[in-house]
XYZ file of C-alpha atoms in Angstrom:
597
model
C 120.164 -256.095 -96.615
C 122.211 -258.536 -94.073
C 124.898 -255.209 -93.931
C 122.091 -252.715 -93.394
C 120.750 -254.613 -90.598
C 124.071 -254.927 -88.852
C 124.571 -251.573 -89.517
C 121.714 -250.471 -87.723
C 121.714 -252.854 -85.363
C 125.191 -251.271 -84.278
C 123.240 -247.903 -84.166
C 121.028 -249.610 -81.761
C 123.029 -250.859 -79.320
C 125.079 -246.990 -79.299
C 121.795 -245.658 -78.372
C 121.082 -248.530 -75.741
C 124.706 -248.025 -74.192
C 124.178 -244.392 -74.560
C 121.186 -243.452 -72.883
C 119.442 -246.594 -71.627
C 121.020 -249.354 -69.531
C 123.607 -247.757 -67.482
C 125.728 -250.677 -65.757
C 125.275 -250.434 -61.906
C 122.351 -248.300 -61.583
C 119.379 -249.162 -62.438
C 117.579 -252.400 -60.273
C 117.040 -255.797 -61.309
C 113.559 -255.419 -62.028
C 114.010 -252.928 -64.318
C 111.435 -252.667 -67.767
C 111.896 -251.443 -71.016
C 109.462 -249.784 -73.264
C 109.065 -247.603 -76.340
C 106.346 -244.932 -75.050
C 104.283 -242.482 -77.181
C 104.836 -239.114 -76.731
C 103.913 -237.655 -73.465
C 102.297 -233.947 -73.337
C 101.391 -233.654 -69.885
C 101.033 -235.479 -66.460
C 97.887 -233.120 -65.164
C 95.584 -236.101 -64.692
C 92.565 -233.164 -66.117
C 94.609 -232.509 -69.094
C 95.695 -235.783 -70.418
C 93.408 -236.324 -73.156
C 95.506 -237.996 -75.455
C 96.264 -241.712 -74.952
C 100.147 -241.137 -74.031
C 99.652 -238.914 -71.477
C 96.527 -240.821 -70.230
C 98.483 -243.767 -69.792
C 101.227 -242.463 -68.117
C 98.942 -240.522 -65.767
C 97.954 -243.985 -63.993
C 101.201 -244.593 -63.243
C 101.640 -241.968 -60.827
C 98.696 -241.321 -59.463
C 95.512 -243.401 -58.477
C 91.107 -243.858 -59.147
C 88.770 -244.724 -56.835
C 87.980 -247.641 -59.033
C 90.144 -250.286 -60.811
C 89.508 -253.124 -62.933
C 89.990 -256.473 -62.077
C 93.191 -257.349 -64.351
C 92.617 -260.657 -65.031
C 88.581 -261.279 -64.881
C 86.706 -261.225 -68.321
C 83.923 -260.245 -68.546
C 85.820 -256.508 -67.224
C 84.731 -256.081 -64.055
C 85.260 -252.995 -61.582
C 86.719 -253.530 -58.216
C 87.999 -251.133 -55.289
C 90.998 -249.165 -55.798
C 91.313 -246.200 -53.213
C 88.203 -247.702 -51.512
C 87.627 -249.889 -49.018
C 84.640 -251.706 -50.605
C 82.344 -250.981 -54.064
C 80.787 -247.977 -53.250
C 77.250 -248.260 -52.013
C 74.427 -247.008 -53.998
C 70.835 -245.636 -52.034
C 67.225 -246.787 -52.973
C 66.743 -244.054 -55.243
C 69.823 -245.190 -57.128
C 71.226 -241.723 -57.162
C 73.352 -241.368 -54.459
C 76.479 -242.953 -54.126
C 78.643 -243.473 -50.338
C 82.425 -243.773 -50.807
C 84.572 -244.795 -48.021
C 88.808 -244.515 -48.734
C 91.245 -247.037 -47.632
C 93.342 -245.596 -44.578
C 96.520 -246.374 -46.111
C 96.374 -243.575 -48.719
C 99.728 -241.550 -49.397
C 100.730 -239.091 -51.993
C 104.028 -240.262 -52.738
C 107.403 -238.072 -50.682
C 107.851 -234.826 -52.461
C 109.776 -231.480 -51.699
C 106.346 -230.008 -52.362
C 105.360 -231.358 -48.719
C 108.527 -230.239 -47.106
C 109.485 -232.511 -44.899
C 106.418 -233.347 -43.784
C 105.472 -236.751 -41.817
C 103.995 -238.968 -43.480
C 100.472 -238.580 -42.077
C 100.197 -235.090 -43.514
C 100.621 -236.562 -46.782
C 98.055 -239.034 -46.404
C 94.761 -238.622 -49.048
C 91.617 -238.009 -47.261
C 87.628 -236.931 -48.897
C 88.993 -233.360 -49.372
C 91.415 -233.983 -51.601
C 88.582 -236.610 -53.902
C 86.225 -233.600 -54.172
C 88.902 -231.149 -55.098
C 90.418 -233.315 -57.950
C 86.874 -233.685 -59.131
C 85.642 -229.938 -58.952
C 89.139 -228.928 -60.418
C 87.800 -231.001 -63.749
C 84.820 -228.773 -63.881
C 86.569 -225.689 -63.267
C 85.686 -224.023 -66.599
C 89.373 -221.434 -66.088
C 91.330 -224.710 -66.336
C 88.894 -225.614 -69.922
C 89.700 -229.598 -69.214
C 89.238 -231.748 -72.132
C 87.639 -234.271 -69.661
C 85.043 -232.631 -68.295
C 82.667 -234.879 -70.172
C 82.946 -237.676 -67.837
C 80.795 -235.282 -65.164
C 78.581 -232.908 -66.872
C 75.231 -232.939 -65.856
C 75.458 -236.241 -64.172
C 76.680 -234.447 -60.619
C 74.337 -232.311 -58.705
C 75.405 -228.670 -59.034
C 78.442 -229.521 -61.066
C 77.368 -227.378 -63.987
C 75.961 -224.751 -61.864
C 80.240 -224.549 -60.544
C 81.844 -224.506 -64.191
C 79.451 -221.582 -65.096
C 80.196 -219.729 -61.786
C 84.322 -220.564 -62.089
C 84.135 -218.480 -65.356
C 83.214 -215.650 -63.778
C 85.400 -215.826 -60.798
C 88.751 -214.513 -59.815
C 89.814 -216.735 -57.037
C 88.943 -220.444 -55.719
C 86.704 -219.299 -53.256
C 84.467 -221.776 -55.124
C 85.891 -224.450 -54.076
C 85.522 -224.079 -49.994
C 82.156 -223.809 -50.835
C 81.450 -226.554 -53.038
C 78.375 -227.948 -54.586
C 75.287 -230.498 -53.437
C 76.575 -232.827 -55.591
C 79.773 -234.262 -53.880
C 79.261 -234.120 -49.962
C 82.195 -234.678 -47.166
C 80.885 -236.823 -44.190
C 84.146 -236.820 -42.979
C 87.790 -237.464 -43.534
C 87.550 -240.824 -44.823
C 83.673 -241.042 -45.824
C 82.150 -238.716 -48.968
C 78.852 -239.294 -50.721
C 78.303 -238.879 -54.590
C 74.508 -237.241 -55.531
C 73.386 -237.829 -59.204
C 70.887 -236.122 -60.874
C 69.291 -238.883 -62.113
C 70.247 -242.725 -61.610
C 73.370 -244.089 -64.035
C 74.324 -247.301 -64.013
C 77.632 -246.271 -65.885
C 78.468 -243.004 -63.877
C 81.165 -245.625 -61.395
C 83.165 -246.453 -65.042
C 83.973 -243.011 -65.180
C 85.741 -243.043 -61.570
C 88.567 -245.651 -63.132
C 89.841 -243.650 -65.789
C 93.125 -241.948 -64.846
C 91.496 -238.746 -65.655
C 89.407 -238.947 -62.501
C 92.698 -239.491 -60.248
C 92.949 -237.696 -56.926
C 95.835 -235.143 -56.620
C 97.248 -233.147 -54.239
C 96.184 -229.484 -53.365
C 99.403 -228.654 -51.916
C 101.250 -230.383 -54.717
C 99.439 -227.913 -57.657
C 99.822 -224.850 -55.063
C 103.983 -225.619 -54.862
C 104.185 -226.283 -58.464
C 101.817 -223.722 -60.080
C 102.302 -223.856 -64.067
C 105.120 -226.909 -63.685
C 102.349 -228.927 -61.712
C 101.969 -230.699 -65.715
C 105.388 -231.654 -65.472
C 105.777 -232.461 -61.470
C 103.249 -235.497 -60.848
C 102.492 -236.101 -56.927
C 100.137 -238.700 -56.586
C 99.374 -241.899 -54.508
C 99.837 -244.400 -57.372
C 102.245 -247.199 -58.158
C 105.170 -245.303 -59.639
C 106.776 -241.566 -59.146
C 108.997 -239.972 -61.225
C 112.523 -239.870 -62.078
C 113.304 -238.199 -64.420
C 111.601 -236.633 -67.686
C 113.418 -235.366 -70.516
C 111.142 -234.387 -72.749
C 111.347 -236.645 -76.261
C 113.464 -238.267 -74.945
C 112.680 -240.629 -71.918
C 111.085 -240.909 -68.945
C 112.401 -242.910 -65.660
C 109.623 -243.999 -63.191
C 111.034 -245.619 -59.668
C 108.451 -247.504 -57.323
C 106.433 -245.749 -54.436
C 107.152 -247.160 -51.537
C 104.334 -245.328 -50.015
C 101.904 -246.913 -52.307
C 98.553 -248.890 -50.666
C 99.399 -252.712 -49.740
C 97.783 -254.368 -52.804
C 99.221 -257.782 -53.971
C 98.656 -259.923 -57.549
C 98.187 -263.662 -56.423
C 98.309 -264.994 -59.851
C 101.250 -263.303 -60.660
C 103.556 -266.084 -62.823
C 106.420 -266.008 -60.068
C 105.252 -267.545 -56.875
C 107.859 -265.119 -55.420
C 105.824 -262.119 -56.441
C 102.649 -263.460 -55.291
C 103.379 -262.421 -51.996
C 105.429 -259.032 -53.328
C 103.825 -256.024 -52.677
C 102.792 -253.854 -56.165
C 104.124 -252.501 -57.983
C 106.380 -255.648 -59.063
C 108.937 -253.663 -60.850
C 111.059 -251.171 -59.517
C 112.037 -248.946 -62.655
C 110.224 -248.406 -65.316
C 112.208 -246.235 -68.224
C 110.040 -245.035 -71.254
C 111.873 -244.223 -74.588
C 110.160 -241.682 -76.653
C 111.714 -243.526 -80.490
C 109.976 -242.037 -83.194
C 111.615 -243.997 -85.687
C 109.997 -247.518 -85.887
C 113.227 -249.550 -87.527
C 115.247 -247.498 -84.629
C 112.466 -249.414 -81.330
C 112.145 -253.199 -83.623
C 116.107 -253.176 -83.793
C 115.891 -251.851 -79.886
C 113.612 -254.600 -79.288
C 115.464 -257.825 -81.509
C 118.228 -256.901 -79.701
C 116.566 -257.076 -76.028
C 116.587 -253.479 -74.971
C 112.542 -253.430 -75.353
C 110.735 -255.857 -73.124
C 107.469 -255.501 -75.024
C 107.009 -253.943 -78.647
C 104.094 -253.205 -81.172
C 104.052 -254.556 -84.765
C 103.707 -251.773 -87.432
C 101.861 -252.252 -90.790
C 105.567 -252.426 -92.371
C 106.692 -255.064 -90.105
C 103.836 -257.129 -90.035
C 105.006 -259.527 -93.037
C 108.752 -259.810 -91.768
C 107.111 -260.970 -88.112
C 103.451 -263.069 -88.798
C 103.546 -265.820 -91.496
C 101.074 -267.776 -93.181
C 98.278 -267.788 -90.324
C 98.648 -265.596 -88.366
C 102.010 -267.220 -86.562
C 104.977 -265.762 -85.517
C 108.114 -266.764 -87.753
C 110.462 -269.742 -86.757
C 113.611 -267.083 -86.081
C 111.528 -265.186 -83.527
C 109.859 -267.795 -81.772
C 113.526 -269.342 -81.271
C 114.740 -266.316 -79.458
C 111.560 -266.856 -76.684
C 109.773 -263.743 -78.197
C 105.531 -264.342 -77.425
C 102.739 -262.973 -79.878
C 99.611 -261.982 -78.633
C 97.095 -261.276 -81.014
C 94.465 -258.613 -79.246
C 91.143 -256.989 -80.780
C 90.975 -253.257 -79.932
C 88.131 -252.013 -77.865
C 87.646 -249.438 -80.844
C 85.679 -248.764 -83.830
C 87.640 -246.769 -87.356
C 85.257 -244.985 -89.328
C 84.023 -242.609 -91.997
C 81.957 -240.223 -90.861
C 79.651 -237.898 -93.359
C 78.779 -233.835 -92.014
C 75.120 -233.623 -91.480
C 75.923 -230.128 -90.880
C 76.693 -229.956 -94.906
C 73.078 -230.231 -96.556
C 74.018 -232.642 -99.561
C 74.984 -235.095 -97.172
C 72.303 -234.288 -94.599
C 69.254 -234.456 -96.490
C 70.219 -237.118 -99.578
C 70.230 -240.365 -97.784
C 70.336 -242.384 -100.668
C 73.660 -240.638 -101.646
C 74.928 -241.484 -97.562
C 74.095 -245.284 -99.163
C 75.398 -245.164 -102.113
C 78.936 -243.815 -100.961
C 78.445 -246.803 -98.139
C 77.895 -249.146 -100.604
C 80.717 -248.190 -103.159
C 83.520 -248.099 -99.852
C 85.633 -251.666 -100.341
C 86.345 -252.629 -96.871
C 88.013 -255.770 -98.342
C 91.066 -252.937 -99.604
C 91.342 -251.281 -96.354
C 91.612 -254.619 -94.727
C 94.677 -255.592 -97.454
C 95.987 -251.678 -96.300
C 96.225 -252.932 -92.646
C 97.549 -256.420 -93.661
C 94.098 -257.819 -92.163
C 94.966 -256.585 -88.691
C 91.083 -255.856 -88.657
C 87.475 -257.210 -88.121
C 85.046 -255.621 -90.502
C 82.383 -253.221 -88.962
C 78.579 -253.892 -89.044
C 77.451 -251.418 -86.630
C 79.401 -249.204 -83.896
C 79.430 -251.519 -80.761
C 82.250 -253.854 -80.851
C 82.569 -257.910 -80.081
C 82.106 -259.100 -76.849
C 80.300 -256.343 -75.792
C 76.176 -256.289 -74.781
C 74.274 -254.685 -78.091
C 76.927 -256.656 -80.642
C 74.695 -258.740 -82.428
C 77.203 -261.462 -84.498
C 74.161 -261.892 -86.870
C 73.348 -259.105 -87.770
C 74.456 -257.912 -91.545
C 74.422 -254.414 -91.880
C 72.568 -254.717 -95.535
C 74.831 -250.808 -96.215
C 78.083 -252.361 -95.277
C 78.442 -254.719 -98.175
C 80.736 -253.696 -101.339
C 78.368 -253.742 -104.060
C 78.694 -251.225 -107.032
C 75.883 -251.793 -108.753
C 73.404 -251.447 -105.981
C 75.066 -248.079 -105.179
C 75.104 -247.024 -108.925
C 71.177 -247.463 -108.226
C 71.094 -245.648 -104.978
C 73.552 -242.040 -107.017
C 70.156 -242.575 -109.600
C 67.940 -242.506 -106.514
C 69.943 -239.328 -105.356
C 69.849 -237.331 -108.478
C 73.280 -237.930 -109.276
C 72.973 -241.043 -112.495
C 76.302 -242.060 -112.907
C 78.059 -239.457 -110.394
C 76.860 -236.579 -112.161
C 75.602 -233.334 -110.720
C 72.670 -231.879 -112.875
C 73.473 -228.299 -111.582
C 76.841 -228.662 -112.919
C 77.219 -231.499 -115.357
C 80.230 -232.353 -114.212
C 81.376 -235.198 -111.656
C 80.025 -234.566 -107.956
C 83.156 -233.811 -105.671
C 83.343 -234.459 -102.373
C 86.067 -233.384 -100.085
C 87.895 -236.209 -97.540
C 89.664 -235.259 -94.596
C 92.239 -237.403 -92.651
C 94.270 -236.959 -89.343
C 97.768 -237.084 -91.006
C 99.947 -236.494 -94.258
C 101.942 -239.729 -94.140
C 102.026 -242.174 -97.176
C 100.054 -245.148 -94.940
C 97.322 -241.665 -95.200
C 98.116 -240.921 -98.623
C 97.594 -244.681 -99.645
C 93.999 -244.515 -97.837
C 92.904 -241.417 -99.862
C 93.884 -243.203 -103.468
C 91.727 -245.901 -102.303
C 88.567 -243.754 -101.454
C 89.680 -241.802 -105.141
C 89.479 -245.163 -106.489
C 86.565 -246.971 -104.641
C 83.746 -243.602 -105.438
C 85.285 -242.832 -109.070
C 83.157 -246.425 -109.703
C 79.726 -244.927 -108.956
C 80.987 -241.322 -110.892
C 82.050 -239.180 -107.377
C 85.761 -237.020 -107.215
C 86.928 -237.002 -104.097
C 89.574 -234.328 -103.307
C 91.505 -235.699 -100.796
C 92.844 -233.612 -97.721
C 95.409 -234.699 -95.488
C 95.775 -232.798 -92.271
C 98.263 -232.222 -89.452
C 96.259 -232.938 -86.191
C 95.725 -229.839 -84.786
C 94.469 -228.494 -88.404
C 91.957 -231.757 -88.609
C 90.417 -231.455 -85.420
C 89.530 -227.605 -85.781
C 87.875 -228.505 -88.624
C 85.732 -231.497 -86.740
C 85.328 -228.513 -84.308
C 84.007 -226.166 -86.496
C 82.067 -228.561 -89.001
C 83.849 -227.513 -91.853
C 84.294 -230.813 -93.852
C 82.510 -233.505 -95.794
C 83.527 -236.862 -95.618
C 86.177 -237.814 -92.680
C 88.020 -240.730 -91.030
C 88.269 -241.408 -87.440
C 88.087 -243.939 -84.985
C 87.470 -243.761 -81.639
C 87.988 -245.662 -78.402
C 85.959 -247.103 -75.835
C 87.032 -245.146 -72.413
C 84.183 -247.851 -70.527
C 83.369 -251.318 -71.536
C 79.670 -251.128 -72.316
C 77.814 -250.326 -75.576
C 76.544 -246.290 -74.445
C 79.903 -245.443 -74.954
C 79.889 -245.363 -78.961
C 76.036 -244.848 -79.125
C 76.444 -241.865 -77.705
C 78.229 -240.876 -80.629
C 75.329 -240.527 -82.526
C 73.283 -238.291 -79.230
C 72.300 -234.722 -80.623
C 73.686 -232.984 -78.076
C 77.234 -234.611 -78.268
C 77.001 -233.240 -81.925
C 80.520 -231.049 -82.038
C 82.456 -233.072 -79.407
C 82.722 -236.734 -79.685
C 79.427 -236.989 -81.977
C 81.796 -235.169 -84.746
C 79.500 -236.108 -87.617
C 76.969 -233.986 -86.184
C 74.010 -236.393 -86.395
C 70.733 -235.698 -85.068
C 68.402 -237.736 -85.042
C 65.306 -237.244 -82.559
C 64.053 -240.779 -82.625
C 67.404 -241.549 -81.688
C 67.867 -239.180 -79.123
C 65.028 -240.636 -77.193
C 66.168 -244.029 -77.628
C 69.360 -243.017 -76.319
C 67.646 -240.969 -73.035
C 65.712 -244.302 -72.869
C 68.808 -246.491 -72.300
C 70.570 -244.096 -69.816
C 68.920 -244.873 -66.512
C 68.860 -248.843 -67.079
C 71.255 -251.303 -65.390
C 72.813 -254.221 -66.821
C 69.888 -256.503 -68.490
C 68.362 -258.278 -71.057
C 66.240 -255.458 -71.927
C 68.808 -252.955 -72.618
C 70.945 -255.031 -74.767
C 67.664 -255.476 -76.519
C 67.369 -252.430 -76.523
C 70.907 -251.702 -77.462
C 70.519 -253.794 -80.752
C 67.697 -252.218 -81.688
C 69.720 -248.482 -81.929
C 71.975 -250.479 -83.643
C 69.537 -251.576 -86.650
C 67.945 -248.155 -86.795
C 71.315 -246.608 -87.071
C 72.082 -249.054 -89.994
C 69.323 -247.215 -92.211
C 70.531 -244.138 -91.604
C 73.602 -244.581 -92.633
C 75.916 -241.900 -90.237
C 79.071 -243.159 -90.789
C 80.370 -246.022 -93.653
C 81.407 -248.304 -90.300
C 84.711 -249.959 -91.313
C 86.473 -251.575 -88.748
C 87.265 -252.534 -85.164
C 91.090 -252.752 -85.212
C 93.281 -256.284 -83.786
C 96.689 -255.064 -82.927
C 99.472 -257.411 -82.616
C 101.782 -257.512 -79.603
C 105.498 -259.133 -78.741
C 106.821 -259.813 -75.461
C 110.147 -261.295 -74.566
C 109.813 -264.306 -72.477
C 111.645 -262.988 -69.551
C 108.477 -260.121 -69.359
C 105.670 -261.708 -66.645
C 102.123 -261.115 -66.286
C 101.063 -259.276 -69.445
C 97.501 -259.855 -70.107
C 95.825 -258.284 -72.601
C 93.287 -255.561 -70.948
C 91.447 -252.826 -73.001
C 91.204 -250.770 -69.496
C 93.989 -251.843 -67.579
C 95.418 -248.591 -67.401
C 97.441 -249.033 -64.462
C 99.177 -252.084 -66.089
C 102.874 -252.091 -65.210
C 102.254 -252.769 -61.798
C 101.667 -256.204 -62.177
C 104.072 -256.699 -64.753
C 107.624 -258.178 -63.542
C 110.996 -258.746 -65.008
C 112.951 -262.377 -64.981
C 116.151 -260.462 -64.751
C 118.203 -263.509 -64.606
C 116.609 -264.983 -67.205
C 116.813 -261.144 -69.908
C 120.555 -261.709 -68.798
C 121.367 -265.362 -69.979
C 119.230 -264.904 -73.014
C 121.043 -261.869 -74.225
C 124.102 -263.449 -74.184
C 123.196 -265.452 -77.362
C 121.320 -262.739 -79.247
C 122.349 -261.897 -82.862
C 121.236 -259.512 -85.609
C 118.440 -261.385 -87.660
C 119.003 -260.635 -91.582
C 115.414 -259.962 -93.111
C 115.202 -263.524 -94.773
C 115.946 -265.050 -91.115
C 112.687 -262.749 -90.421
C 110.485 -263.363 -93.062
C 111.309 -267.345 -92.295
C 113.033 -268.316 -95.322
């Protein structure tokens, strides 16, 4: 094993040498990472979490979060204060900072700077573009129906030929003048300014799409921290620092010297795309990752007994940060199919039967068993609450398949076994080990499951078109308060992010109920309350809310862990001095070295 780690680890440093750290060119405070795969850099494309995050490097909200307060809070980004909110608590007034630049690009042909600089126009443009229905963005969610006339515009784009549109724009988002624009609602939501700090609400540049037409994906112009290098698809990415970027400084920043440092703190960021996981641990043993993930297969050759990281690692400096993901993994049943629509005392006996205690030995208990859909630390998660569906109990369930008509699994139509089918997003054998456990968990109570492992694009058209049974998915919190996985469960999400299609009218007027109220003790009341009601209805079998497990070499500064800091790396900084010295005594690790022994 000792030889196959040396070999590799000479494989490693090739492909460092190779295509990484070339000697003389790249700055000081240069980072490191392994980075999914990137599909675009269209801010009103980037759906997927890749491109997402790599979308807030380049370009910039009108909101941020505060990095470092807890609970999350939202502060300015592109503004110059919060943005100020009328007495009928539907109109919001936004006013920009005056030191607002998309970044120098051959798209603005040698233009002076103040012709690049980002005014109200160029805010109400990036937002209409979203609901242009032509350009079918994956994000228009985040506006529909909440902006005046903003529906009215994706119905009308549909039909049109040009962008006429645009000039004329809608009641909804109002120019007072260059610097000044208002915001009209059509009905008051407290949540509406959450949307306005994910990346996929960042402003871009008319002139920038115009130049670029069909590369604009690939050609990012924005006003944000970073611009880009160079992008070789698969490959890597190189991000340099914008100069031109608004005068924002991180005071607690671990360096005293970077306190008073303008942001971004780093001046190169390069992005491997490493599919293979051996290929970005050796890459990051060795030094040539700042920052790196641990995967299910490395988990017991990097945390021992208690959660700790081994002796070897925490000798070279390396940091563990254990993190709970704002996200909840479940399985969802199709109340589109009418055995599992109308038979909920089969939707609890299949609850019941599911051994969450497996799936937490599956991810090496890099999990926090589910009781409901909102996750800890949020308003509406109730830490007493037992969800009296979520416990593994076989006989109760064997009661509740009698209750259904199906006594020991059996359908009376048939006489055989009731089958089920169970879809997942992936063929791998982490996938494949999931499925034998479902086979194994309902094959107590009598059910066959016929498990179907998907390629992505195959699993969501079914979710799409509702042609499944029993699925599992998780999903991600893209705001930190509870509506964001109730609505999940809202009727007329069913198809998009409600994939189970659930409706439920009781529901759906709880959930209208909950909309227009702030921040209070009555809505988390309120919020618990869904909670419980959802719990006897038995939607989904909710698993888990996942804890991921990060490593950071000590000469990486500033990393705090952030559910929405999506704009990260520019308060991150590099102790190039200290990577230097360090990596001077670095040596392969053999796997007992890892494993502690």
């Amino acid at each position: 094993m000792r030889i196959l780690l040396l070999f590799l680890a000479s494989i490693t440093a090739l492909f460092i040498s190779s295509c990484g750290q070339e000697p003389g060119k790249n700055p000081a405070k240069s980072m490191y990472l392994n980075c999914g795969r990137v599909k675009t850099l269209d801010p009103a494309l980037a759906a997927d979490l890749a491109s997402r995050n790599m979308v807030a490097a380049f370009y910039d909200t009108l909101l941020q979060y505060d990095y470092t307060a807890r609970p999350y809070k939202l502060i300015p980004s592109m503004l110059k204060s919060m943005p100020e909110l009328d007495k009928t608590k539907t109109v919001y007034t936004f006013k920009l900072r005056d030191d607002l630049y998309f970044s120098k690009n051959s798209c603005f042909k040698n233009l002076p700077k103040s012709k690049r600089k980002v005014i109200s126009q160029d805010v109400i443009y990036s937002f209409l573009r979203i609901a242009d229905g032509r350009l079918h963005s994956p994000v228009f969610w985040m506006f529909r129906g909440k902006i005046k006339g903003i529906n009215a515009f994706r119905s009308a784009t549909l039909k049109s030929t040009d962008n006429l549109l645009y000039k004329k724009g809608i009641s909804g988002l109002e120019i007072v003048n260059k610097h000044t624009f208002k915001i009209h609602l059509t009905q008051p939501d407290p949540r509406f300014l959450y949307a306005l700090a994910i990346p996929y609400a960042s402003v871009i540049s008319k002139q920038a799409l115009e130049f670029y037409g069909e590369s604009f994906s690939e050609n990012p112009v924005g006003s944000g921290p970073f611009k880009l290098r160079e992008w070789i698809r698969d490959y890597r990415l190189i991000l340099d620092r914008n100069d031109d970027y608004r005068r924002e400084y991180f005071p607690q920043a671990q360096n005293p010297a970077d306190r008073k440092r303008a942001l971004p703190l780093l001046d190169r960021v390069v992005c491997y795309i490493i599919k293979q996981e051996v290929s970005a641990w050796l890459l990051f043993l060795q030094g040539g990752l700042d920052l790196s993930a641990i995967s299910k297969d490395n988990f017991d050759n990097v945390v021992g007994l208690g959660s700790e990281l081994t002796p070897a690692l925490a000798e070279r400096g390396i940091k563990l940060l254990q993190m709970p993901e704002f996200q909840i993994r479940y399985v969802g049943f199709n109340f589109n199919d009418p055995l599992l629509e109308n038979n909920l005392n089969l939707r609890k006996a299949i609850s019941l039967a599911y051994n969450v205690d497996n799936i937490k030995a599956h991810y090496n208990g890099q999990m926090i068993p589910a009781e409901g859909p909102i996750p800890p630390g949020v308003a509406g998660n109730d830490s007493k609450f037992k969800n009296p569906y979520s416990r593994y109990d076989v006989k109760r369930a064997r009661e509740y398949m009698h209750l259904a008509g199906y006594p020991d699994g059996i359908d009376p139509k048939t006489g055989e076994a009731l089958t089920l089918t169970y879809d997942q997003n992936g063929n791998s054998s982490a996938y494949r080990q999931l499925a034998e456990l479902m086979i194994k968990d309902m094959g107590k109570i009598g059910i066959k499951i016929v498990p179907l492992l998907n390629n992505k694009p195959r699993f969501f058209q079914k979710l799409r078109k509702g042609k499944f049974q029993l699925f599992r998915l998780s999903w991600i919190g893209d705001y930190p308060d509870a509506e964001n996985f109730l609505q999940l469960f809202y009727s007329k999400n069913a198809g998009s992010c409600n994939r189970a299609f659930y409706q439920d009218a009781k529901f759906d007027h709880m959930f209208e109920e909950i909309i227009p109220m702030p921040d209070s003790p009555e809505r988390t009341k309120k919020y618990k309350q869904m909670v419980k009601y959802l719990s006897t209805k038995c939607p989904w079998i909710f698993e888990s809310f996942a804890i991921s497990y990060q490593l950071n070499h000590s000469w990486l500064q500033n990393f705090v862990p952030h559910d929405f800091a999506f704009s990260r790396w520019k308060y991150l900084s590099i102790d190039a001095e200290k990577r230097a010295e360090m990596k001077k005594n670095f040596r392969p690790l053999s796997l007992k070295e890892l494993r502690g022994k």
